[in-house]
Every structure is written in structure tokens, then in C-alpha cells.
Coordinates of C-alpha atoms and ligand atoms in Angstrom, one line a residue:
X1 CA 0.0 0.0 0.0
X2 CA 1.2 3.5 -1.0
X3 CA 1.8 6.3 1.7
X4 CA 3.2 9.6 1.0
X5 CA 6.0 11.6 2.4
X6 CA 6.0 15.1 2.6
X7 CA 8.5 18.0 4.3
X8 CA 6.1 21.0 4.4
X9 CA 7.1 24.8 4.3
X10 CA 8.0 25.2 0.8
X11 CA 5.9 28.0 -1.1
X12 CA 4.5 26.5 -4.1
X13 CA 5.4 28.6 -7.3
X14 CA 4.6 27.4 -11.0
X15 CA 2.1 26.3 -13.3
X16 CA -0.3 23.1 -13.3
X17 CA -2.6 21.3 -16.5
X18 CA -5.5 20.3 -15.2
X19 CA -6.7 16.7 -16.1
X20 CA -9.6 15.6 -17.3
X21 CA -12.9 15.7 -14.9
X22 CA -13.3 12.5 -13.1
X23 CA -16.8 12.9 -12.3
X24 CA -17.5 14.1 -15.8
X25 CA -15.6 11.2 -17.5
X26 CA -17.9 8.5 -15.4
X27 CA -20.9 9.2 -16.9
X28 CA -19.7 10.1 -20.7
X29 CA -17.8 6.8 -20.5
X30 CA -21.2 5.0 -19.6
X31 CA -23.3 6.6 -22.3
X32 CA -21.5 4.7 -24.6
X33 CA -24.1 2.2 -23.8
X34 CA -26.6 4.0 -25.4
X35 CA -25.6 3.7 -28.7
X36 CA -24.1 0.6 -30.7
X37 CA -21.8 2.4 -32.8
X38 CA -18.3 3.6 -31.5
X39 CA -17.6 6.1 -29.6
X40 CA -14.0 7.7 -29.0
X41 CA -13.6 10.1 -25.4
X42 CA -10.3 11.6 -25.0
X43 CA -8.5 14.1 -21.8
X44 CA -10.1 10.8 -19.2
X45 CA -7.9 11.3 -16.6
X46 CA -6.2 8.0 -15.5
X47 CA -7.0 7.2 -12.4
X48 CA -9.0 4.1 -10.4
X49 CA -12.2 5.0 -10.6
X50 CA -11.8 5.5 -14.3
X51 CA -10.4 1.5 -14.3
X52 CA -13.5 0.5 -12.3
X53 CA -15.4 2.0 -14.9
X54 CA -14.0 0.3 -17.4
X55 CA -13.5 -3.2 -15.8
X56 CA -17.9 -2.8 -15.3
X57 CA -18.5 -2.3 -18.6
X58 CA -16.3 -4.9 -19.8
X59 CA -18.1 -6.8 -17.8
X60 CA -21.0 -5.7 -19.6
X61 CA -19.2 -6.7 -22.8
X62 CA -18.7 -3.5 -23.9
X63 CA -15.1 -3.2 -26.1
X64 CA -12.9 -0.6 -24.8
X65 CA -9.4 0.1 -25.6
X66 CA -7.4 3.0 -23.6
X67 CA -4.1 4.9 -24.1
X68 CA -3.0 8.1 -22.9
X69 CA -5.8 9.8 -21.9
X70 CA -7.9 8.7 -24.7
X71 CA -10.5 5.8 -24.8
X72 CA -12.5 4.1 -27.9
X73 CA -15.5 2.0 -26.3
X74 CA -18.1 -0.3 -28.7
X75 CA -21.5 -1.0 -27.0
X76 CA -22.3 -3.5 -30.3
X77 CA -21.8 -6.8 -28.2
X78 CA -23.8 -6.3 -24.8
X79 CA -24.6 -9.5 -23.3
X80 CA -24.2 -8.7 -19.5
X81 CA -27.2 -6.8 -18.3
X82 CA -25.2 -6.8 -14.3
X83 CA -23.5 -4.6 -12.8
X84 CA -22.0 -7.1 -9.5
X85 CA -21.7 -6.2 -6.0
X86 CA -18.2 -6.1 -6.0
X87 CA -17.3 -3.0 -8.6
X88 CA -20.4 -1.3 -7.2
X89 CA -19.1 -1.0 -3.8
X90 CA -15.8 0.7 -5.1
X91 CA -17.7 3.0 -7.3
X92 CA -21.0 4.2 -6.6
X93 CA -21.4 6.0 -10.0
X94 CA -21.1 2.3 -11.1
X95 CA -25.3 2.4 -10.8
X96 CA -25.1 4.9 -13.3
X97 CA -25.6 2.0 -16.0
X98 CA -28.9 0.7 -14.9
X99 CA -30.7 3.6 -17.2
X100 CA -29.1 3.2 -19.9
X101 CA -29.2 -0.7 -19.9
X102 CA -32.8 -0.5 -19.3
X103 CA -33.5 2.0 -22.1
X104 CA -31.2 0.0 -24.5
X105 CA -32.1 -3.6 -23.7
X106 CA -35.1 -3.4 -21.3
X107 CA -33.8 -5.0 -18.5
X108 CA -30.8 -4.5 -15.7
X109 CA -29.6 -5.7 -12.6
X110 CA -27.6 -3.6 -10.7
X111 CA -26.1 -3.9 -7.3
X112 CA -27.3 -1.1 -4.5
X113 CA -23.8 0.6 -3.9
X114 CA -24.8 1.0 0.5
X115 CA -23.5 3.4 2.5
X116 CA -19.8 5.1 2.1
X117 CA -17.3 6.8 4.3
X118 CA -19.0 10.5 4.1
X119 CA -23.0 8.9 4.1
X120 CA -25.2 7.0 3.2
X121 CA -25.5 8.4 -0.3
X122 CA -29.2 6.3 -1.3
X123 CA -30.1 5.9 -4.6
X124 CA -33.6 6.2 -4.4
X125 CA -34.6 9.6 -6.4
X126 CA -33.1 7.3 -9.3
X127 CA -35.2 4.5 -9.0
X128 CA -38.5 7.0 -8.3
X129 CA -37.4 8.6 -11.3
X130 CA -37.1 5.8 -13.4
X131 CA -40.7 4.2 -12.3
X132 CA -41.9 7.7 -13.7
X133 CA -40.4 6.5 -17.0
X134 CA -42.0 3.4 -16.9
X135 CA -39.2 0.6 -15.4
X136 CA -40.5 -1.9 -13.1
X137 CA -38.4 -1.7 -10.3
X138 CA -37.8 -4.9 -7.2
X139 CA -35.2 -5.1 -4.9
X140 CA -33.5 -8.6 -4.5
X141 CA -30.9 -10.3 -2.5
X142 CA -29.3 -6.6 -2.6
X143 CA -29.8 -6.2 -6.2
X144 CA -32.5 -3.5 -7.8
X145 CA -33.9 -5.4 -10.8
X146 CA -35.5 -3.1 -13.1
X147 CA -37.5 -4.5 -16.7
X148 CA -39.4 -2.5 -18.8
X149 CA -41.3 -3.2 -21.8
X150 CA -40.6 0.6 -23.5
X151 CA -39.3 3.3 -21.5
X152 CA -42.1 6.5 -22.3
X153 CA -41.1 10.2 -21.3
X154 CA -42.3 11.8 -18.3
X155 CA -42.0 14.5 -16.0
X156 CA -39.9 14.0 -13.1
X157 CA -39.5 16.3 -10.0
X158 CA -36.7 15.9 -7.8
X159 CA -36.5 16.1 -4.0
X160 CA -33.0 17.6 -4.1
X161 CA -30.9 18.5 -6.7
X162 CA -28.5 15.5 -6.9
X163 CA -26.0 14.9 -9.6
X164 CA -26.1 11.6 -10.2
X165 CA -29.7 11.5 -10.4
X166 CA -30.1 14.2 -12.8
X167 CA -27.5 12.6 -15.0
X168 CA -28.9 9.1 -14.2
X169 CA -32.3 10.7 -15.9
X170 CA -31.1 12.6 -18.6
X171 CA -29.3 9.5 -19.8
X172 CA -32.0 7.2 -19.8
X173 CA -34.9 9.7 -21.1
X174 CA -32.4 10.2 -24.3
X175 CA -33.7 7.0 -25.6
X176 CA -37.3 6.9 -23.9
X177 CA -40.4 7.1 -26.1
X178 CA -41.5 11.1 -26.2
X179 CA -40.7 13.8 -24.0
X180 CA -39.3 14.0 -20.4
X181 CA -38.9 16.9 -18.2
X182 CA -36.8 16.6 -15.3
X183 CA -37.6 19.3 -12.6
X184 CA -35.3 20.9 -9.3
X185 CA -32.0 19.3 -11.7
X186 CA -28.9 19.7 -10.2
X187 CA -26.6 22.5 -12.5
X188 CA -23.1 21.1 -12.1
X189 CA -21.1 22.1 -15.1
X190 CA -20.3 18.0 -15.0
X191 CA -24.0 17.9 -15.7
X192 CA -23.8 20.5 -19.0
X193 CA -20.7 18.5 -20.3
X194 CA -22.5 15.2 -20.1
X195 CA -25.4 16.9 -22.0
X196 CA -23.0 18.3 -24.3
X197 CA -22.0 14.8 -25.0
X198 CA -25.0 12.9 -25.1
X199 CA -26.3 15.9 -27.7
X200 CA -23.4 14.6 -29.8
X201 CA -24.5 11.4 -30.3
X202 CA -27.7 12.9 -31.5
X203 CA -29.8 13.2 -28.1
X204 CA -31.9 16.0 -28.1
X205 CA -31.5 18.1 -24.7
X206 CA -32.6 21.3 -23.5
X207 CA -32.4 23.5 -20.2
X208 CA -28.8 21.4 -18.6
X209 CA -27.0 23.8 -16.8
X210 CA -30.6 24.9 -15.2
X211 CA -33.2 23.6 -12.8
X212 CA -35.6 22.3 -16.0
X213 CA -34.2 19.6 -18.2
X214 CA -36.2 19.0 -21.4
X215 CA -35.1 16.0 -23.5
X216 CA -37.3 14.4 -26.5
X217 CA -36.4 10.9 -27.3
X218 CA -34.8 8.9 -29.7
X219 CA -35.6 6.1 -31.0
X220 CA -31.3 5.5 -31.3
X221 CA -28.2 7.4 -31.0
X222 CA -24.9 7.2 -33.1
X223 CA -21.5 6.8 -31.9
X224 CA -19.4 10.0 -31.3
X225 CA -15.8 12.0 -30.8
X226 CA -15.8 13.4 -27.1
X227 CA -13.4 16.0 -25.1
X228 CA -14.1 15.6 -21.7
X229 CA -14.0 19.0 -19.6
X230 CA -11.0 19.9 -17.1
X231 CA -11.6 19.3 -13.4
X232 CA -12.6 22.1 -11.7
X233 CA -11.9 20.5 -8.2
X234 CA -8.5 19.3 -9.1
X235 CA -8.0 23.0 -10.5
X236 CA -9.1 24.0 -6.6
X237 CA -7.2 21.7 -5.1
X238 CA -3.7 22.9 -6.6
X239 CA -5.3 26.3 -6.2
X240 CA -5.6 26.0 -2.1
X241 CA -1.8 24.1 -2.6
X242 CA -0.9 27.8 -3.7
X243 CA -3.0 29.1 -1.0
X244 CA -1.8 27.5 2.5
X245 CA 2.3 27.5 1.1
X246 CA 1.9 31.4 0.3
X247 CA 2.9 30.9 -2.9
X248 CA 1.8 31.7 -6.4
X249 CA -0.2 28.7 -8.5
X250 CA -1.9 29.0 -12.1
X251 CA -4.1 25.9 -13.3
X252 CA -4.7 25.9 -16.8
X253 CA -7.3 24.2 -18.5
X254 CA -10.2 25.1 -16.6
X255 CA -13.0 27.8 -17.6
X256 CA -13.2 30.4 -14.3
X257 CA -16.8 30.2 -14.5
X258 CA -17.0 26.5 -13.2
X259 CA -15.0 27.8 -10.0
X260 CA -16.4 30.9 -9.2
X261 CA -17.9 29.9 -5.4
X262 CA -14.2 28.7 -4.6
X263 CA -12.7 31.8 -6.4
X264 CA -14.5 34.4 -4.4
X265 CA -14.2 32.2 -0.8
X266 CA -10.2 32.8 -1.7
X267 CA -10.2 36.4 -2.4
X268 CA -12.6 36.7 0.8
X269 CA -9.7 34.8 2.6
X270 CA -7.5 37.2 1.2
X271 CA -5.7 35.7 -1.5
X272 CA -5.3 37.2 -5.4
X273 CA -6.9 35.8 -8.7
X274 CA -6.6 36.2 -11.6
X275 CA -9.0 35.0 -13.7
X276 CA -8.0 34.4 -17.4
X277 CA -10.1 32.4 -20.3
X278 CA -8.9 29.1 -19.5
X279 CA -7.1 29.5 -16.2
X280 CA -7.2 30.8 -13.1
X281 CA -3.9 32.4 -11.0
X282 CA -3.6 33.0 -7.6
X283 CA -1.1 34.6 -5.3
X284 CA -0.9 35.1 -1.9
X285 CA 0.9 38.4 -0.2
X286 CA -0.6 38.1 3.1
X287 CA -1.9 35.4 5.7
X288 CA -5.3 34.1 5.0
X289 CA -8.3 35.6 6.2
X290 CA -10.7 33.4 8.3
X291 CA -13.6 32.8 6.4
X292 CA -16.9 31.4 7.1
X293 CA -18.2 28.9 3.9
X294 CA -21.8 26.7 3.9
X295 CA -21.3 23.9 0.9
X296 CA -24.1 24.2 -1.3
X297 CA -25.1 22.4 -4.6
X298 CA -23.7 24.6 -8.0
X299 CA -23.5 27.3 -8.1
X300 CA -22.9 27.2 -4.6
X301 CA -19.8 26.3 -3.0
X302 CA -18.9 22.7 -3.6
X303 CA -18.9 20.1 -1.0
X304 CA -15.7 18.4 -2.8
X305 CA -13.8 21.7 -1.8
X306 CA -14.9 21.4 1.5
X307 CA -12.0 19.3 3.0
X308 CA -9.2 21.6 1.2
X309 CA -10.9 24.7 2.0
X310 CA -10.2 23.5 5.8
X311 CA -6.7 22.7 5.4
X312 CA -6.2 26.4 4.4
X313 CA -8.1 28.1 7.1
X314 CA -6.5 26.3 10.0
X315 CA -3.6 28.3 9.4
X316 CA -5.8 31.7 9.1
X317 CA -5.5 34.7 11.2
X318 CA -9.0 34.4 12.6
X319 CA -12.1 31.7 13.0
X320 CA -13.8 30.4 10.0
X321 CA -17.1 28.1 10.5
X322 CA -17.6 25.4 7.7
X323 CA -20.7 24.1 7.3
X324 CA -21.3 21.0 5.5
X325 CA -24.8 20.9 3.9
X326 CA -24.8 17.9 1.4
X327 CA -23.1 15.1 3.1
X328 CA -23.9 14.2 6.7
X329 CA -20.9 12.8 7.6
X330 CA -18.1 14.7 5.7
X331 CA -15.6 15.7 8.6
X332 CA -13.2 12.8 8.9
X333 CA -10.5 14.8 8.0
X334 CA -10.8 16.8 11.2
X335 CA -9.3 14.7 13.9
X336 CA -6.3 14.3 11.3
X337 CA -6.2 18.0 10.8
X338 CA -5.9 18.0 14.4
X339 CA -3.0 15.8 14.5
X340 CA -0.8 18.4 12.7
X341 CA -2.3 20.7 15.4
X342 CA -5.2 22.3 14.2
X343 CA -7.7 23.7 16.2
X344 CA -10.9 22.5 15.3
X345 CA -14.1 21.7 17.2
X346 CA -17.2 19.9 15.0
X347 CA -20.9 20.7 16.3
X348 CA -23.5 18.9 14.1
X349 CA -22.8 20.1 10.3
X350 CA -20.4 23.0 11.5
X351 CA -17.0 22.6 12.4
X352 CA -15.2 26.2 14.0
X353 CA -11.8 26.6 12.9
X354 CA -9.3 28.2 14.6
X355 CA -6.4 29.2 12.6
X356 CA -3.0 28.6 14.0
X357 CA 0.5 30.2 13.1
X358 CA 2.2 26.9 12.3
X359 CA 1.0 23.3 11.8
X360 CA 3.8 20.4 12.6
X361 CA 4.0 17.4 10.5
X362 CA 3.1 14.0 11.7
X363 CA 1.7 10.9 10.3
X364 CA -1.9 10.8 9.0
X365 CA -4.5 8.5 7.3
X366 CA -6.9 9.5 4.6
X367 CA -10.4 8.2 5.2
X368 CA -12.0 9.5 1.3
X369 CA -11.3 11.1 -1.9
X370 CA -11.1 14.9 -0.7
X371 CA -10.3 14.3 2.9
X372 CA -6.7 13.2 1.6
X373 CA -6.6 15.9 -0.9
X374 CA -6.7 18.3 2.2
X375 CA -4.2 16.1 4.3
X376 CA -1.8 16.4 1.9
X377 CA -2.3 20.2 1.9
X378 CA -1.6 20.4 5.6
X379 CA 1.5 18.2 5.0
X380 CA 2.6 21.0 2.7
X381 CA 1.9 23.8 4.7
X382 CA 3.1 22.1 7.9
X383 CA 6.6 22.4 9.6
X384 CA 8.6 18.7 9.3
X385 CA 7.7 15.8 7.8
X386 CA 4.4 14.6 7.2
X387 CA 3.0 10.6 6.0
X388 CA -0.5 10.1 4.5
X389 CA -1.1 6.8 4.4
X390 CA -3.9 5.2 2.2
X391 CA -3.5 6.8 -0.4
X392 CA -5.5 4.6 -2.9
X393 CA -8.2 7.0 -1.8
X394 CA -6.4 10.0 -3.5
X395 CA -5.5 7.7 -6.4
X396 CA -9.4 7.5 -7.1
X397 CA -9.6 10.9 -8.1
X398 CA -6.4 13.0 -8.6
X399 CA -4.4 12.4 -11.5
X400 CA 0.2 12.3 -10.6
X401 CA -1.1 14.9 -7.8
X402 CA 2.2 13.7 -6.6
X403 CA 4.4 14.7 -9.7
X404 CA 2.5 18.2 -10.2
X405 CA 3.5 19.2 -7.1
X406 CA 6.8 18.6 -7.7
X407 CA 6.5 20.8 -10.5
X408 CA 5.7 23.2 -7.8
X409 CA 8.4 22.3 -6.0
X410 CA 6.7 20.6 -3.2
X411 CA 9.0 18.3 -1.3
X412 CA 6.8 15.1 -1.7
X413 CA 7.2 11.2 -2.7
X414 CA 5.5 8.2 -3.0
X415 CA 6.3 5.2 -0.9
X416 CA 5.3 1.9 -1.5
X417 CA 5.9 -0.5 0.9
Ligands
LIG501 C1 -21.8 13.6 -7.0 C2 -20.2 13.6 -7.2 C3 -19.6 13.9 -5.8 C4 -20.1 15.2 -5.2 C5 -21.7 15.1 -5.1 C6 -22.3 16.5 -4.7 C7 -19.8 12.1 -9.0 C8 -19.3 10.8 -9.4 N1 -19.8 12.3 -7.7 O1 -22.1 12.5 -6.1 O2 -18.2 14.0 -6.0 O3 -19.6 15.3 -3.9 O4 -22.2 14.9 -6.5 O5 -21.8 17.5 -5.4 O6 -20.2 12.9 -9.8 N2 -29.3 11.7 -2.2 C9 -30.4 11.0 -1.8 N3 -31.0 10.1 -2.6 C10 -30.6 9.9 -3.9 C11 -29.5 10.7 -4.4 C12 -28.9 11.5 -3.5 O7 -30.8 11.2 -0.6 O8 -31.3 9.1 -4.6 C13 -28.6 12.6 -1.4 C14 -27.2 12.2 -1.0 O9 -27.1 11.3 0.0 C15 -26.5 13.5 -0.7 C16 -27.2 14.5 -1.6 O10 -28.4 13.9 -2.0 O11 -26.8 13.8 0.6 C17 -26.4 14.9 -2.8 O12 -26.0 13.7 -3.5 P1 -25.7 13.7 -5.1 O13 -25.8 15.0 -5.7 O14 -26.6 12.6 -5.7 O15 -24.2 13.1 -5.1 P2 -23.6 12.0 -6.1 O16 -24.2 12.1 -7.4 O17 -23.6 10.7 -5.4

């Protein structure tokens, strides 16, 4: 198992290319389900949730051949309609496939993905949605099993405005007999580029990017060429890298828009952007600010920021409350924060931060994707030497984080043991 070593205190100077948008990539990779013809996605960042992808619909018996960045999938050979327990539980966008099985093929059987390390994360504003579309939907031995004779459109109102729910919809309606509209949708920019995508294979989509989807279905869709978008919270994770060193960080390859929230939270805190057409600069000539921030769904501040945002404000002049509205159990990066000698004190979804002049390095363990993002930005910023261990968690969602630091000229390595 990989760990990572860090000796903290170096201010981070350079530029970084952002990779492609893991939770964009997910769900173009498995709309090439929907169609039979090729299809050919390229900037997929490599990383393990990408694999998982991949293995599932292999599984599936889709054809998919990656190199560099790019993949070429062929959904002509289906003859798995499962997605098993196993891939499910490392991924939870793995459920993702169920709609567009079901809408292909008229039937699926997917794994319920249970709980994960920041909730319980239910899936259930899927299935409602797809019963409103016409699926027949059980639950066995741990398994949905969902049939349907022809999926029909239909209008579809969502409790909350969850990503994969929206996507889960507008993937499946795509192919469903007439029109759907999907109300309260979420408006991630993830959400627009997997519209963007689907409307290249010859879906017909209105309204993504606001609360009111409208999509007329097709009776089939063709195969397609496909850029995914740059990842807007890798681009804020080296961003906050910049931020808690004091140094001076451009990511390129990311549109400012997609990052506004996180943009103006940093220039509250007292740091300097820049904002340019495809990248965003920052610089810091003073200690940051404390700075109160609720996580919101877009365009709101992003609970995936929430973690690194933390790291930078425990070493702020000042408090800063962080309230944590989307997951309920999104803090496990706390006690570690603590262990580099943070002050920090949680009650219910609000933890009170109280910035310190210096962190110290010690050992820590990442519990989930972003909570190591933001251990490894206290190991930067702290004084010493600093081990994350379980790392595979970062590994599901940052692309050589390791060797773009470096670039930086953060002190860091990988260990394996
Ligand atoms: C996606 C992102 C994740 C991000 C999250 C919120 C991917 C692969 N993952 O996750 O990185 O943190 O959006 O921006 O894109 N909920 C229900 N029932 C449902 C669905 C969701 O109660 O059927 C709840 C969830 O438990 C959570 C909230 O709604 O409390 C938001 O979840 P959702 O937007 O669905 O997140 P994901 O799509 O799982």
C-alpha cells in the first residue's frame, strides 16, 4: 500500500494542467451504452475509478481500448445486463448504468452501492425517477432489478438536486419514447458536459445547466468524438496548494466560471486571482483571512472543496465556520487535521476553525477522496515531515497529484511498501 511523504514549508510557485474531470468522465464513459456504434472520449484522466469504470463495462461486454488519456468504447456486443456487487461497492457512479441498460435492452440488474465513508448516499430519487419512465423496479438479495417493456417520457420532479440522479435521468430519457422533463435538476457544469456529450450522439437536450431539463427521445443514438471537460476540483485543489504555502499557482485548462464559489471564498480569505479564459492564477501576499463557507449544490460552493478549504483556514489569522450541507458525515479529516495541530471543534454540520500560526508534521491517514486531498495540503503547509497513508483513496480521483507538485516544488514522494 502506497503512503506519502511530505516535508512541508516550501511555497508552491509554478504552473499546473489540469486533467480531465473524473466525475465528468464517469458518466460520458457509460453513455457509450446507449448507442451501438463507437464512440471515441479523450482528456479521461487516468485514475481508479476510471479503471472501475472500465472493468464494469467490460463486464457488460462492452469493447474498450485505452491509451493516454484517450479511450474508444463499442457497446455493439452487450450481453451482460449486471453490474455485480463487487465494482459497485468501489464506485458508486457504477449504478449509473442501470438507465441506460434498461433504455437500450429493457432490462438491468444492478447492485445497491450502501453506505460510504461520508454517508449513506441512497439511490432512491433514481429509481422514483425511473418508475416515472415506466421501469419496473424490485429489490433482491441486494440487487435493484428493473424491466421495462418501453421506457415513455415523463415529467420527473426531484427532492434535491443530486447529480447523479439528474445525469442518471437525462441519460435514460435520451432513448425513452416522447418527451421527459426533469424538474429541481442539479446545475453542475459535469451535468452540462454530459449533455454536451449525449447531444453529440444525436440526443436531443434542453435547459442542462438549469433547474428544467427537457429531453425528446430517440428512437437511437450514433457513436461519437468526445473531449471531456477539465476538473474544476482538481484545479481548486492545486489552487488552495498555492493558498496554505503562500505561494503563487496558475491551473490551466479550466473555464473560471466552473470555480467561481471557490474563487470568491479565496479572495474573501484574502488571496489574489486572476482570472484568465482558460485558467485561473492566484497569489498570496498576506496570511489568510478566516472565512466562514456553507457547501451548497452549483452554483454554490462545492462540497468536494470542502476538505481543502479547511486545510487552508487552520492556518488563518481568525475563525472560520464550515458548514457542511450535502453530506452528513463529511468531517473525517478533522481529527487528522488535528493531529498536525489544528484547532478545530465539530458541532453537528459545522466545524469552528481556529487558525494557528504553524502546523507540525506527523503521520496521518486518509479516510475519502477529498479528505486526503486536504491532508496532503496540511502536510505541505506544515513544519517537518508529514505521511499520508492510504493513499489509494487519493489515487481515485487526482491524476500524478504527486508529480504536479513537484513541479511546484513541493517536497513530496511516494512510498510503497
Ligand atoms: C456527485 C459527485 C460527488 C459530489 C456530489 C455532490 C460524482 C461521481 N460524484 O455525487 O463528487 O460530492 O455529487 O456535489 O459525480 N441523495 C439522496 N437520494 C438519492 C440521491 C442523492 O438522498 O437518490 C442525497 C445524497 O445522500 C446526498 C445528496 O443527495 O446527501 C447529494 O448527492 P448527489 O448530488 O446525488 O451526489 P452524487 O451524485 O452521489
Amino acid at each position: 500500500m502506497d503512503k506519502m511523504r511530505i516535508i512541508g514549508g516550501q511555497p508552491l510557485k509554478g504552473t499546473v494542467q489540469v486533467s480531465g474531470s473524473k466525475n465528468a468522465a464517469l458518466p460520458i464513459l457509460i453513455s457509450a451504452l446507449l448507442t451501438e456504434e463507437v464512440c471515441d472520449i479523450s482528456h479521461v484522466p487516468v485514475l481508479q475509478d476510471i479503471k472501475t469504470v472500465l472493468k464494469l463495462l467490460n463486464h457488460l461486454g462492452v469493447q474498450t481500448d485505452s491509451k493516454n488519456g484517450k479511450v474508444q468504447l463499442s457497446a455493439k456486443n452487450v450481453m451482460s445486463f449486471e453490474a455485480p456487487y463487487d465494482l459497485v461497492r468501489t464506485m458508486r457512479a457504477s449504478v449509473l448504468v442501470l438507465g441506460p441498460l434498461l433504455a437500450r435492452f429493457g432490462q438491468a440488474k444492478v447492485s445497491l452501492p450502501g453506505g460510504c465513508a461520508i454517508g449513506a448516499r441512497p439511490i432512491g430519487f433514481h429509481l422514483t425517477g425511473l418508475e416515472k419512465l415506466g421501469a419496473e423496479i424490485k429489490l433482491e438479495n441486494g440487487y435493484v432489478v428493473a424491466t421495462c417493456k418501453k421506457l415513455r417520457g415523463g415529467r420527473v420532479t426531484f427532492e434535491f438536486p443530486s447529480v447523479g440522479a439528474t445525469e442518471h435521468l437525462m441519460m435514460t430519457a435520451v432513448l425513452a419514447e416522447g418527451e421527459t422533463v426533469l424538474e429541481n435538476c442539479a446545475k453542475e457544469p459535469e451535468i452540462v458536459d454530459l449533455a454536451k456529450m449525449l447531444r453529440s450522439m444525436g440526443a436531443e437536450i434542453e435547459g442542462d445547466g438549469t433547474e428544467t431539463i427537457a429531453i425528446s427521445g430517440k428512437p437511437s443514438l450514433h457513436g461519437t468524438h468526445y473531449h471531456v471537460m477539465g476538473d474544476r476540483i482538481e484545479a481548486g485543489t492545486f489552487l488552495a496548494a498555492g493558498f496554505i504555502t503562500g505561494g503563487a499557482v496558475t491551473v490551466e485548462g479550466i473555464s473560471p466560471e466552473f470555480l467561481e464559489a471557490v474563487l470568491s471564498k479565496y479572495e474573501e480569505a484574502g488571496a489574489q486571482i486572476e482570472r484568465k479564459e482558460n485558467a485561473v492564477k492566484l497569489g498570496v501576499i498576506e496570511r489568510a483571512r478566516g472565512t466562514d463557507v456553507i457547501t451548497q449544490p452549483f452554483p454554490g460552493f462545492p462540497t468536494d472543496m470542502q476538505a481543502q478549504f479547511m486545510a487552508v483556514m487552520c492556518l488563518a489569522d481568525g475563525a472560520s465556520a464550515i458548514t457542511e450541507t450535502i453530506f452528513e458525515n463529511r468531517f473525517m479529516h478533522v481529527p487528522e487535521l488535528i493531529r498536525l495541530g489544528a484547532d478545530i471543534t465539530i458541532r453537528g454540520k459545522s466545524a469552528l476553525v481556529r487558525g494557528k500560526k504553524t502546523l507540525i508534521g506527523a503521520p496521518l491517514m486518509a479516510t475519502d477522496l477529498r479528505a486526503s486531498a486536504s491532508l496532503i495540503l496540511g502536510g505541505l503547509a506544515a513544519q517537518g515531515e508529514t505521511w499520508v497513508n492510504r493513499i489509494y483513496h487519493l489515487d481515485r480521483g487526482y491524476e500524478k497529484m504527486e508529480e504536479k507538485l513537484k513541479l511546484l516544488g513541493a517536497k513530496i514522494e511516494r512510498v510503497s511498501w
